[in-house]
JSON list of C-alpha atoms in Angstrom, two decimals:
[
{"chain": "G", "resi": 1, "resn": "UNK", "atom": "CA", "xyz": [1.11, 22.34, 4.63]},
{"chain": "G", "resi": 2, "resn": "UNK", "atom": "CA", "xyz": [0.97, 18.57, 5.03]},
{"chain": "G", "resi": 3, "resn": "UNK", "atom": "CA", "xyz": [3.89, 16.66, 6.48]},
{"chain": "G", "resi": 4, "resn": "UNK", "atom": "CA", "xyz": [3.85, 13.94, 3.91]},
{"chain": "G", "resi": 5, "resn": "UNK", "atom": "CA", "xyz": [1.78, 11.75, 1.71]},
{"chain": "G", "resi": 6, "resn": "UNK", "atom": "CA", "xyz": [-0.40, 8.73, 2.09]},
{"chain": "G", "resi": 7, "resn": "UNK", "atom": "CA", "xyz": [-0.65, 6.08, -0.53]},
{"chain": "G", "resi": 8, "resn": "UNK", "atom": "CA", "xyz": [-2.99, 5.14, -2.01]},
{"chain": "G", "resi": 9, "resn": "UNK", "atom": "CA", "xyz": [-5.37, 8.10, -1.84]},
{"chain": "G", "resi": 10, "resn": "UNK", "atom": "CA", "xyz": [-8.28, 5.71, -2.23]},
{"chain": "G", "resi": 11, "resn": "UNK", "atom": "CA", "xyz": [-8.59, 1.95, -1.75]},
{"chain": "G", "resi": 12, "resn": "UNK", "atom": "CA", "xyz": [-11.59, -0.29, -2.41]},
{"chain": "G", "resi": 13, "resn": "UNK", "atom": "CA", "xyz": [-11.52, -3.96, -1.38]},
{"chain": "G", "resi": 14, "resn": "UNK", "atom": "CA", "xyz": [-13.89, -6.81, -0.62]},
{"chain": "G", "resi": 15, "resn": "UNK", "atom": "CA", "xyz": [-14.93, -7.61, 2.92]},
{"chain": "G", "resi": 16, "resn": "UNK", "atom": "CA", "xyz": [-12.55, -10.12, 4.46]},
{"chain": "G", "resi": 17, "resn": "UNK", "atom": "CA", "xyz": [-9.52, -8.97, 2.48]},
{"chain": "G", "resi": 18, "resn": "UNK", "atom": "CA", "xyz": [-6.57, -7.18, 4.04]},
{"chain": "G", "resi": 19, "resn": "UNK", "atom": "CA", "xyz": [-6.02, -3.45, 3.50]},
{"chain": "G", "resi": 20, "resn": "UNK", "atom": "CA", "xyz": [-2.61, -1.82, 3.50]},
{"chain": "G", "resi": 21, "resn": "UNK", "atom": "CA", "xyz": [-2.03, 1.91, 3.61]},
{"chain": "G", "resi": 22, "resn": "UNK", "atom": "CA", "xyz": [1.30, 3.68, 3.49]},
{"chain": "G", "resi": 23, "resn": "UNK", "atom": "CA", "xyz": [2.47, 6.98, 4.88]},
{"chain": "G", "resi": 24, "resn": "UNK", "atom": "CA", "xyz": [5.64, 8.94, 4.21]},
{"chain": "G", "resi": 25, "resn": "UNK", "atom": "CA", "xyz": [6.88, 11.93, 6.17]},
{"chain": "G", "resi": 26, "resn": "UNK", "atom": "CA", "xyz": [9.69, 14.44, 5.92]},
{"chain": "G", "resi": 27, "resn": "UNK", "atom": "CA", "xyz": [11.21, 15.32, 9.29]},
{"chain": "G", "resi": 28, "resn": "UNK", "atom": "CA", "xyz": [12.56, 13.47, 12.32]},
{"chain": "G", "resi": 29, "resn": "UNK", "atom": "CA", "xyz": [9.75, 12.41, 14.62]},
{"chain": "G", "resi": 30, "resn": "UNK", "atom": "CA", "xyz": [9.05, 11.38, 18.20]},
{"chain": "G", "resi": 31, "resn": "UNK", "atom": "CA", "xyz": [6.21, 9.10, 17.20]},
{"chain": "G", "resi": 32, "resn": "UNK", "atom": "CA", "xyz": [3.70, 8.39, 14.46]},
{"chain": "G", "resi": 33, "resn": "UNK", "atom": "CA", "xyz": [0.00, 7.90, 15.03]},
{"chain": "G", "resi": 34, "resn": "UNK", "atom": "CA", "xyz": [-2.82, 6.55, 12.90]},
{"chain": "G", "resi": 35, "resn": "UNK", "atom": "CA", "xyz": [-6.35, 7.90, 13.10]},
{"chain": "G", "resi": 36, "resn": "UNK", "atom": "CA", "xyz": [-9.64, 6.87, 11.52]},
{"chain": "G", "resi": 37, "resn": "UNK", "atom": "CA", "xyz": [-12.35, 9.31, 10.47]},
{"chain": "G", "resi": 38, "resn": "UNK", "atom": "CA", "xyz": [-15.82, 8.33, 9.43]},
{"chain": "G", "resi": 39, "resn": "UNK", "atom": "CA", "xyz": [-17.46, 10.67, 6.95]},
{"chain": "G", "resi": 40, "resn": "UNK", "atom": "CA", "xyz": [-18.00, 14.11, 8.46]},
{"chain": "G", "resi": 41, "resn": "UNK", "atom": "CA", "xyz": [-17.07, 13.02, 11.97]},
{"chain": "G", "resi": 42, "resn": "UNK", "atom": "CA", "xyz": [-14.18, 13.50, 14.39]},
{"chain": "G", "resi": 43, "resn": "UNK", "atom": "CA", "xyz": [-11.00, 11.47, 14.38]},
{"chain": "G", "resi": 44, "resn": "UNK", "atom": "CA", "xyz": [-10.60, 8.29, 16.38]},
{"chain": "G", "resi": 45, "resn": "UNK", "atom": "CA", "xyz": [-7.13, 7.38, 17.61]},
{"chain": "G", "resi": 46, "resn": "UNK", "atom": "CA", "xyz": [-6.10, 3.90, 16.46]},
{"chain": "G", "resi": 47, "resn": "UNK", "atom": "CA", "xyz": [-2.49, 3.32, 17.39]},
{"chain": "G", "resi": 48, "resn": "UNK", "atom": "CA", "xyz": [0.74, 5.13, 18.26]},
{"chain": "G", "resi": 49, "resn": "UNK", "atom": "CA", "xyz": [4.21, 3.85, 17.38]},
{"chain": "G", "resi": 50, "resn": "UNK", "atom": "CA", "xyz": [7.29, 5.48, 18.85]},
{"chain": "G", "resi": 51, "resn": "UNK", "atom": "CA", "xyz": [10.36, 6.30, 16.80]},
{"chain": "G", "resi": 52, "resn": "UNK", "atom": "CA", "xyz": [12.37, 3.54, 18.48]},
{"chain": "G", "resi": 53, "resn": "UNK", "atom": "CA", "xyz": [9.75, 0.89, 17.65]},
{"chain": "G", "resi": 54, "resn": "UNK", "atom": "CA", "xyz": [9.55, -0.99, 14.37]},
{"chain": "G", "resi": 55, "resn": "UNK", "atom": "CA", "xyz": [6.24, -2.80, 14.60]},
{"chain": "G", "resi": 56, "resn": "UNK", "atom": "CA", "xyz": [3.13, -2.67, 16.75]},
{"chain": "G", "resi": 57, "resn": "UNK", "atom": "CA", "xyz": [-0.11, -4.63, 16.85]},
{"chain": "G", "resi": 58, "resn": "UNK", "atom": "CA", "xyz": [-3.55, -3.81, 18.14]},
{"chain": "G", "resi": 59, "resn": "UNK", "atom": "CA", "xyz": [-6.32, -6.27, 17.39]},
{"chain": "G", "resi": 60, "resn": "UNK", "atom": "CA", "xyz": [-6.66, -6.46, 13.61]},
{"chain": "G", "resi": 61, "resn": "UNK", "atom": "CA", "xyz": [-4.23, -3.57, 13.12]},
{"chain": "G", "resi": 62, "resn": "UNK", "atom": "CA", "xyz": [-0.53, -3.88, 12.42]},
{"chain": "G", "resi": 63, "resn": "UNK", "atom": "CA", "xyz": [1.66, -0.81, 12.08]},
{"chain": "G", "resi": 64, "resn": "UNK", "atom": "CA", "xyz": [5.25, -0.72, 10.93]},
{"chain": "G", "resi": 65, "resn": "UNK", "atom": "CA", "xyz": [7.68, 2.17, 11.07]},
{"chain": "G", "resi": 66, "resn": "UNK", "atom": "CA", "xyz": [10.90, 2.59, 9.10]},
{"chain": "G", "resi": 67, "resn": "UNK", "atom": "CA", "xyz": [12.61, 5.75, 10.29]},
{"chain": "G", "resi": 68, "resn": "UNK", "atom": "CA", "xyz": [15.46, 5.34, 7.79]},
{"chain": "G", "resi": 69, "resn": "UNK", "atom": "CA", "xyz": [12.93, 5.59, 4.96]},
{"chain": "G", "resi": 70, "resn": "UNK", "atom": "CA", "xyz": [10.64, 7.96, 6.87]},
{"chain": "G", "resi": 71, "resn": "UNK", "atom": "CA", "xyz": [7.68, 5.73, 6.16]},
{"chain": "G", "resi": 72, "resn": "UNK", "atom": "CA", "xyz": [4.98, 3.77, 7.94]},
{"chain": "G", "resi": 73, "resn": "UNK", "atom": "CA", "xyz": [2.34, 1.29, 6.94]},
{"chain": "G", "resi": 74, "resn": "UNK", "atom": "CA", "xyz": [-1.01, 0.37, 8.45]},
{"chain": "G", "resi": 75, "resn": "UNK", "atom": "CA", "xyz": [-2.38, -3.10, 7.78]},
{"chain": "G", "resi": 76, "resn": "UNK", "atom": "CA", "xyz": [-5.99, -3.93, 8.59]},
{"chain": "G", "resi": 77, "resn": "UNK", "atom": "CA", "xyz": [-6.59, -7.67, 8.45]},
{"chain": "G", "resi": 78, "resn": "UNK", "atom": "CA", "xyz": [-9.90, -9.40, 7.75]},
{"chain": "G", "resi": 79, "resn": "UNK", "atom": "CA", "xyz": [-11.60, -6.14, 6.80]},
{"chain": "G", "resi": 80, "resn": "UNK", "atom": "CA", "xyz": [-15.22, -5.44, 7.70]},
{"chain": "G", "resi": 81, "resn": "UNK", "atom": "CA", "xyz": [-17.77, -3.06, 6.24]},
{"chain": "G", "resi": 82, "resn": "UNK", "atom": "CA", "xyz": [-17.46, -0.97, 9.41]},
{"chain": "G", "resi": 83, "resn": "UNK", "atom": "CA", "xyz": [-13.81, -0.29, 8.54]},
{"chain": "G", "resi": 84, "resn": "UNK", "atom": "CA", "xyz": [-14.99, 1.97, 5.71]},
{"chain": "G", "resi": 85, "resn": "UNK", "atom": "CA", "xyz": [-13.51, 5.37, 6.60]},
{"chain": "G", "resi": 86, "resn": "UNK", "atom": "CA", "xyz": [-10.62, 7.71, 5.91]},
{"chain": "G", "resi": 87, "resn": "UNK", "atom": "CA", "xyz": [-7.34, 6.84, 7.57]},
{"chain": "G", "resi": 88, "resn": "UNK", "atom": "CA", "xyz": [-4.73, 9.44, 8.45]},
{"chain": "G", "resi": 89, "resn": "UNK", "atom": "CA", "xyz": [-1.20, 9.19, 9.68]},
{"chain": "G", "resi": 90, "resn": "UNK", "atom": "CA", "xyz": [0.06, 11.98, 11.90]},
{"chain": "G", "resi": 91, "resn": "UNK", "atom": "CA", "xyz": [3.54, 12.78, 13.11]},
{"chain": "G", "resi": 92, "resn": "UNK", "atom": "CA", "xyz": [4.98, 15.06, 15.71]},
{"chain": "G", "resi": 93, "resn": "UNK", "atom": "CA", "xyz": [8.36, 16.49, 14.88]},
{"chain": "G", "resi": 94, "resn": "UNK", "atom": "CA", "xyz": [10.95, 16.24, 17.62]},
{"chain": "G", "resi": 95, "resn": "UNK", "atom": "CA", "xyz": [10.40, 19.04, 20.11]},
{"chain": "G", "resi": 96, "resn": "UNK", "atom": "CA", "xyz": [6.95, 19.89, 18.80]},
{"chain": "G", "resi": 97, "resn": "UNK", "atom": "CA", "xyz": [3.57, 19.11, 20.31]},
{"chain": "G", "resi": 98, "resn": "UNK", "atom": "CA", "xyz": [1.36, 19.62, 17.29]},
{"chain": "G", "resi": 99, "resn": "UNK", "atom": "CA", "xyz": [0.45, 16.77, 14.98]},
{"chain": "G", "resi": 100, "resn": "UNK", "atom": "CA", "xyz": [1.07, 17.07, 11.26]},
{"chain": "G", "resi": 101, "resn": "UNK", "atom": "CA", "xyz": [-1.34, 14.99, 9.21]},
{"chain": "G", "resi": 102, "resn": "UNK", "atom": "CA", "xyz": [-1.16, 13.47, 5.77]},
{"chain": "G", "resi": 103, "resn": "UNK", "atom": "CA", "xyz": [-4.00, 13.81, 3.28]},
{"chain": "G", "resi": 104, "resn": "UNK", "atom": "CA", "xyz": [-5.44, 10.45, 4.19]},
{"chain": "G", "resi": 105, "resn": "UNK", "atom": "CA", "xyz": [-6.47, 7.23, 2.47]},
{"chain": "G", "resi": 106, "resn": "UNK", "atom": "CA", "xyz": [-10.18, 6.71, 1.79]},
{"chain": "G", "resi": 107, "resn": "UNK", "atom": "CA", "xyz": [-10.88, 3.04, 2.40]},
{"chain": "G", "resi": 108, "resn": "UNK", "atom": "CA", "xyz": [-14.07, 1.42, 1.12]},
{"chain": "G", "resi": 109, "resn": "UNK", "atom": "CA", "xyz": [-14.95, -2.12, 2.15]},
{"chain": "G", "resi": 110, "resn": "UNK", "atom": "CA", "xyz": [-17.45, -3.70, -0.21]},
{"chain": "G", "resi": 111, "resn": "UNK", "atom": "CA", "xyz": [-19.79, -6.34, 1.28]},
{"chain": "K", "resi": 1, "resn": "UNK", "atom": "CA", "xyz": [-19.42, 10.54, 28.47]},
{"chain": "K", "resi": 2, "resn": "UNK", "atom": "CA", "xyz": [-15.90, 11.71, 29.31]},
{"chain": "K", "resi": 3, "resn": "UNK", "atom": "CA", "xyz": [-14.67, 12.39, 25.76]},
{"chain": "K", "resi": 4, "resn": "UNK", "atom": "CA", "xyz": [-13.89, 15.72, 24.12]},
{"chain": "K", "resi": 5, "resn": "UNK", "atom": "CA", "xyz": [-17.03, 17.69, 23.36]},
{"chain": "K", "resi": 6, "resn": "UNK", "atom": "CA", "xyz": [-17.54, 20.59, 20.98]},
{"chain": "K", "resi": 7, "resn": "UNK", "atom": "CA", "xyz": [-20.37, 23.02, 20.59]},
{"chain": "K", "resi": 8, "resn": "UNK", "atom": "CA", "xyz": [-22.06, 23.76, 18.28]},
{"chain": "K", "resi": 9, "resn": "UNK", "atom": "CA", "xyz": [-21.75, 20.80, 15.92]},
{"chain": "K", "resi": 10, "resn": "UNK", "atom": "CA", "xyz": [-22.84, 22.87, 12.96]},
{"chain": "K", "resi": 11, "resn": "UNK", "atom": "CA", "xyz": [-22.81, 26.60, 12.33]},
{"chain": "K", "resi": 12, "resn": "UNK", "atom": "CA", "xyz": [-24.05, 28.48, 9.28]},
{"chain": "K", "resi": 13, "resn": "UNK", "atom": "CA", "xyz": [-23.23, 32.15, 9.19]},
{"chain": "K", "resi": 14, "resn": "UNK", "atom": "CA", "xyz": [-23.17, 34.99, 6.74]},
{"chain": "K", "resi": 15, "resn": "UNK", "atom": "CA", "xyz": [-19.92, 36.47, 5.55]},
{"chain": "K", "resi": 16, "resn": "UNK", "atom": "CA", "xyz": [-18.74, 39.22, 7.86]},
{"chain": "K", "resi": 17, "resn": "UNK", "atom": "CA", "xyz": [-20.34, 37.82, 11.00]},
{"chain": "K", "resi": 18, "resn": "UNK", "atom": "CA", "xyz": [-18.41, 36.68, 14.07]},
{"chain": "K", "resi": 19, "resn": "UNK", "atom": "CA", "xyz": [-18.64, 33.12, 15.34]},
{"chain": "K", "resi": 20, "resn": "UNK", "atom": "CA", "xyz": [-17.42, 31.43, 18.50]},
{"chain": "K", "resi": 21, "resn": "UNK", "atom": "CA", "xyz": [-16.88, 27.73, 19.09]},
{"chain": "K", "resi": 22, "resn": "UNK", "atom": "CA", "xyz": [-16.40, 25.95, 22.39]},
{"chain": "K", "resi": 23, "resn": "UNK", "atom": "CA", "xyz": [-14.36, 22.88, 23.27]},
{"chain": "K", "resi": 24, "resn": "UNK", "atom": "CA", "xyz": [-14.47, 20.93, 26.51]},
{"chain": "K", "resi": 25, "resn": "UNK", "atom": "CA", "xyz": [-11.48, 18.59, 26.79]},
{"chain": "K", "resi": 26, "resn": "UNK", "atom": "CA", "xyz": [-11.16, 15.37, 28.71]},
{"chain": "K", "resi": 27, "resn": "UNK", "atom": "CA", "xyz": [-11.02, 16.54, 32.31]},
{"chain": "K", "resi": 28, "resn": "UNK", "atom": "CA", "xyz": [-7.57, 15.28, 33.28]},
{"chain": "K", "resi": 29, "resn": "UNK", "atom": "CA", "xyz": [-5.92, 16.51, 30.07]},
{"chain": "K", "resi": 30, "resn": "UNK", "atom": "CA", "xyz": [-3.97, 19.74, 30.39]},
{"chain": "K", "resi": 31, "resn": "UNK", "atom": "CA", "xyz": [-3.13, 20.15, 26.70]},
{"chain": "K", "resi": 32, "resn": "UNK", "atom": "CA", "xyz": [-5.74, 21.36, 24.25]},
{"chain": "K", "resi": 33, "resn": "UNK", "atom": "CA", "xyz": [-5.37, 21.76, 20.50]},
{"chain": "K", "resi": 34, "resn": "UNK", "atom": "CA", "xyz": [-7.37, 23.33, 17.67]},
{"chain": "K", "resi": 35, "resn": "UNK", "atom": "CA", "xyz": [-7.15, 22.06, 14.10]},
{"chain": "K", "resi": 36, "resn": "UNK", "atom": "CA", "xyz": [-8.96, 22.97, 10.89]},
{"chain": "K", "resi": 37, "resn": "UNK", "atom": "CA", "xyz": [-9.92, 20.47, 8.23]},
{"chain": "K", "resi": 38, "resn": "UNK", "atom": "CA", "xyz": [-11.18, 21.23, 4.75]},
{"chain": "K", "resi": 39, "resn": "UNK", "atom": "CA", "xyz": [-12.88, 18.72, 2.48]},
{"chain": "K", "resi": 40, "resn": "UNK", "atom": "CA", "xyz": [-10.60, 15.95, 1.30]},
{"chain": "K", "resi": 41, "resn": "UNK", "atom": "CA", "xyz": [-7.65, 17.11, 3.37]},
{"chain": "K", "resi": 42, "resn": "UNK", "atom": "CA", "xyz": [-6.11, 16.10, 6.65]},
{"chain": "K", "resi": 43, "resn": "UNK", "atom": "CA", "xyz": [-6.46, 18.35, 9.70]},
{"chain": "K", "resi": 44, "resn": "UNK", "atom": "CA", "xyz": [-4.11, 21.33, 9.92]},
{"chain": "K", "resi": 45, "resn": "UNK", "atom": "CA", "xyz": [-2.83, 22.62, 13.23]},
{"chain": "K", "resi": 46, "resn": "UNK", "atom": "CA", "xyz": [-4.02, 26.03, 14.39]},
{"chain": "K", "resi": 47, "resn": "UNK", "atom": "CA", "xyz": [-2.95, 26.45, 18.01]},
{"chain": "K", "resi": 48, "resn": "UNK", "atom": "CA", "xyz": [-2.42, 24.68, 21.31]},
{"chain": "K", "resi": 49, "resn": "UNK", "atom": "CA", "xyz": [-2.61, 25.38, 25.02]},
{"chain": "K", "resi": 50, "resn": "UNK", "atom": "CA", "xyz": [-0.93, 23.86, 28.01]},
{"chain": "K", "resi": 51, "resn": "UNK", "atom": "CA", "xyz": [-3.22, 24.72, 30.89]},
{"chain": "K", "resi": 52, "resn": "UNK", "atom": "CA", "xyz": [-4.20, 28.34, 30.25]},
{"chain": "K", "resi": 53, "resn": "UNK", "atom": "CA", "xyz": [-1.05, 29.28, 28.31]},
{"chain": "K", "resi": 54, "resn": "UNK", "atom": "CA", "xyz": [-1.24, 29.45, 24.52]},
{"chain": "K", "resi": 55, "resn": "UNK", "atom": "CA", "xyz": [2.14, 28.03, 23.55]},
{"chain": "K", "resi": 56, "resn": "UNK", "atom": "CA", "xyz": [2.04, 27.86, 19.77]},
{"chain": "K", "resi": 57, "resn": "UNK", "atom": "CA", "xyz": [0.05, 29.43, 16.96]},
{"chain": "K", "resi": 58, "resn": "UNK", "atom": "CA", "xyz": [0.13, 28.48, 13.31]},
{"chain": "K", "resi": 59, "resn": "UNK", "atom": "CA", "xyz": [0.55, 31.02, 10.54]},
{"chain": "K", "resi": 60, "resn": "UNK", "atom": "CA", "xyz": [-2.90, 29.82, 9.47]},
{"chain": "K", "resi": 61, "resn": "UNK", "atom": "CA", "xyz": [-4.27, 31.65, 12.51]},
{"chain": "K", "resi": 62, "resn": "UNK", "atom": "CA", "xyz": [-4.77, 35.10, 11.05]},
{"chain": "K", "resi": 63, "resn": "UNK", "atom": "CA", "xyz": [-5.54, 38.13, 13.21]},
{"chain": "K", "resi": 64, "resn": "UNK", "atom": "CA", "xyz": [-9.24, 37.43, 12.69]},
{"chain": "K", "resi": 65, "resn": "UNK", "atom": "CA", "xyz": [-8.86, 34.27, 14.77]},
{"chain": "K", "resi": 66, "resn": "UNK", "atom": "CA", "xyz": [-8.45, 34.23, 18.53]},
{"chain": "K", "resi": 67, "resn": "UNK", "atom": "CA", "xyz": [-8.42, 31.34, 20.96]},
{"chain": "K", "resi": 68, "resn": "UNK", "atom": "CA", "xyz": [-8.63, 31.38, 24.71]},
{"chain": "K", "resi": 69, "resn": "UNK", "atom": "CA", "xyz": [-8.51, 28.90, 27.55]},
{"chain": "K", "resi": 70, "resn": "UNK", "atom": "CA", "xyz": [-9.10, 31.19, 30.51]},
{"chain": "K", "resi": 71, "resn": "UNK", "atom": "CA", "xyz": [-9.10, 28.71, 33.39]},
{"chain": "K", "resi": 72, "resn": "UNK", "atom": "CA", "xyz": [-7.16, 25.91, 31.79]},
{"chain": "K", "resi": 73, "resn": "UNK", "atom": "CA", "xyz": [-10.31, 23.89, 31.23]},
{"chain": "K", "resi": 74, "resn": "UNK", "atom": "CA", "xyz": [-12.61, 24.64, 28.27]},
{"chain": "K", "resi": 75, "resn": "UNK", "atom": "CA", "xyz": [-11.44, 26.67, 25.29]},
{"chain": "K", "resi": 76, "resn": "UNK", "atom": "CA", "xyz": [-13.11, 28.99, 22.81]},
{"chain": "K", "resi": 77, "resn": "UNK", "atom": "CA", "xyz": [-12.13, 29.76, 19.24]},
{"chain": "K", "resi": 78, "resn": "UNK", "atom": "CA", "xyz": [-13.53, 32.98, 17.79]},
{"chain": "K", "resi": 79, "resn": "UNK", "atom": "CA", "xyz": [-13.45, 33.99, 14.15]},
{"chain": "K", "resi": 80, "resn": "UNK", "atom": "CA", "xyz": [-14.21, 37.63, 13.43]},
{"chain": "K", "resi": 81, "resn": "UNK", "atom": "CA", "xyz": [-15.48, 38.97, 10.11]},
{"chain": "K", "resi": 82, "resn": "UNK", "atom": "CA", "xyz": [-15.88, 35.50, 8.66]},
{"chain": "K", "resi": 83, "resn": "UNK", "atom": "CA", "xyz": [-14.95, 34.85, 5.04]},
{"chain": "K", "resi": 84, "resn": "UNK", "atom": "CA", "xyz": [-16.09, 32.07, 2.74]},
{"chain": "K", "resi": 85, "resn": "UNK", "atom": "CA", "xyz": [-12.61, 30.57, 2.95]},
{"chain": "K", "resi": 86, "resn": "UNK", "atom": "CA", "xyz": [-13.19, 29.98, 6.66]},
{"chain": "K", "resi": 87, "resn": "UNK", "atom": "CA", "xyz": [-15.72, 27.26, 5.80]},
{"chain": "K", "resi": 88, "resn": "UNK", "atom": "CA", "xyz": [-14.25, 24.08, 7.26]},
{"chain": "K", "resi": 89, "resn": "UNK", "atom": "CA", "xyz": [-14.49, 21.58, 10.08]},
{"chain": "K", "resi": 90, "resn": "UNK", "atom": "CA", "xyz": [-12.90, 22.91, 13.26]},
{"chain": "K", "resi": 91, "resn": "UNK", "atom": "CA", "xyz": [-11.58, 20.11, 15.43]},
{"chain": "K", "resi": 92, "resn": "UNK", "atom": "CA", "xyz": [-10.51, 20.25, 19.04]},
{"chain": "K", "resi": 93, "resn": "UNK", "atom": "CA", "xyz": [-8.28, 17.67, 20.70]},
{"chain": "K", "resi": 94, "resn": "UNK", "atom": "CA", "xyz": [-6.79, 17.14, 24.12]},
{"chain": "K", "resi": 95, "resn": "UNK", "atom": "CA", "xyz": [-3.96, 15.15, 25.62]},
{"chain": "K", "resi": 96, "resn": "UNK", "atom": "CA", "xyz": [-1.96, 14.66, 28.77]},
{"chain": "K", "resi": 97, "resn": "UNK", "atom": "CA", "xyz": [1.32, 16.47, 29.09]},
{"chain": "K", "resi": 98, "resn": "UNK", "atom": "CA", "xyz": [4.26, 14.09, 28.99]},
{"chain": "K", "resi": 99, "resn": "UNK", "atom": "CA", "xyz": [7.96, 14.19, 28.17]},
{"chain": "K", "resi": 100, "resn": "UNK", "atom": "CA", "xyz": [7.13, 13.48, 24.56]},
{"chain": "K", "resi": 101, "resn": "UNK", "atom": "CA", "xyz": [3.86, 13.78, 22.72]},
{"chain": "K", "resi": 102, "resn": "UNK", "atom": "CA", "xyz": [1.08, 11.41, 23.61]},
{"chain": "K", "resi": 103, "resn": "UNK", "atom": "CA", "xyz": [-2.15, 10.43, 21.95]},
{"chain": "K", "resi": 104, "resn": "UNK", "atom": "CA", "xyz": [-4.47, 13.27, 21.13]},
{"chain": "K", "resi": 105, "resn": "UNK", "atom": "CA", "xyz": [-8.18, 12.62, 21.54]},
{"chain": "K", "resi": 106, "resn": "UNK", "atom": "CA", "xyz": [-10.44, 14.50, 19.17]},
{"chain": "K", "resi": 107, "resn": "UNK", "atom": "CA", "xyz": [-13.92, 15.87, 19.56]},
{"chain": "K", "resi": 108, "resn": "UNK", "atom": "CA", "xyz": [-16.64, 15.50, 16.92]},
{"chain": "K", "resi": 109, "resn": "UNK", "atom": "CA", "xyz": [-15.83, 18.88, 15.37]},
{"chain": "K", "resi": 110, "resn": "UNK", "atom": "CA", "xyz": [-17.77, 22.01, 14.52]},
{"chain": "K", "resi": 111, "resn": "UNK", "atom": "CA", "xyz": [-18.65, 22.32, 10.85]},
{"chain": "K", "resi": 112, "resn": "UNK", "atom": "CA", "xyz": [-18.69, 25.97, 9.81]},
{"chain": "K", "resi": 113, "resn": "UNK", "atom": "CA", "xyz": [-20.37, 27.12, 6.61]},
{"chain": "K", "resi": 114, "resn": "UNK", "atom": "CA", "xyz": [-19.95, 30.75, 5.62]},
{"chain": "K", "resi": 115, "resn": "UNK", "atom": "CA", "xyz": [-22.47, 31.91, 3.01]}
]
């Protein structure tokens, strides 16, 4: 079963706009990670934020984490057509090694 | 290329046949994971190894599934007597062992179709 939910399930925006995806989870975590998956391919690791961090940046990516609300958001600024993909958040519960993924957000960037 | 590799990339088999997939992790990673992903869903954990020891198995891993990592390097995932419900993408990932979890690096996956 999935750990939580991602919102929205699908997002379509124009190139150059910002895209925001949200993730909620259920249990206490060590860290939360975001992955990107192009259609039919493997997952690419984007960014990891630890449970004691509130915000992290990597290039055009900004991730926030609110452990009191058990939620995270991923912001992609100045979107490009190449950002079209599915985005997944994944958490590891305290003491566990496995990742538990959400159902993902399908992002489409229109040129 | 020093990423995670999986073989084969695609496998079509008839119901009832056995299939075996291979994963080669990043060489310095001692943790190796298997996940299964069905269409429109996120990956679901199946099992993981630290070195050659299989430390956790999901309830999704029925007795028809077996995974090995005999020398703590590559791993194999075998499915016996395949069923149509086994059709999915099988993903392998690896990571370094650390006090808490670290990034997992995924291979390209093996897409299994059971006819």
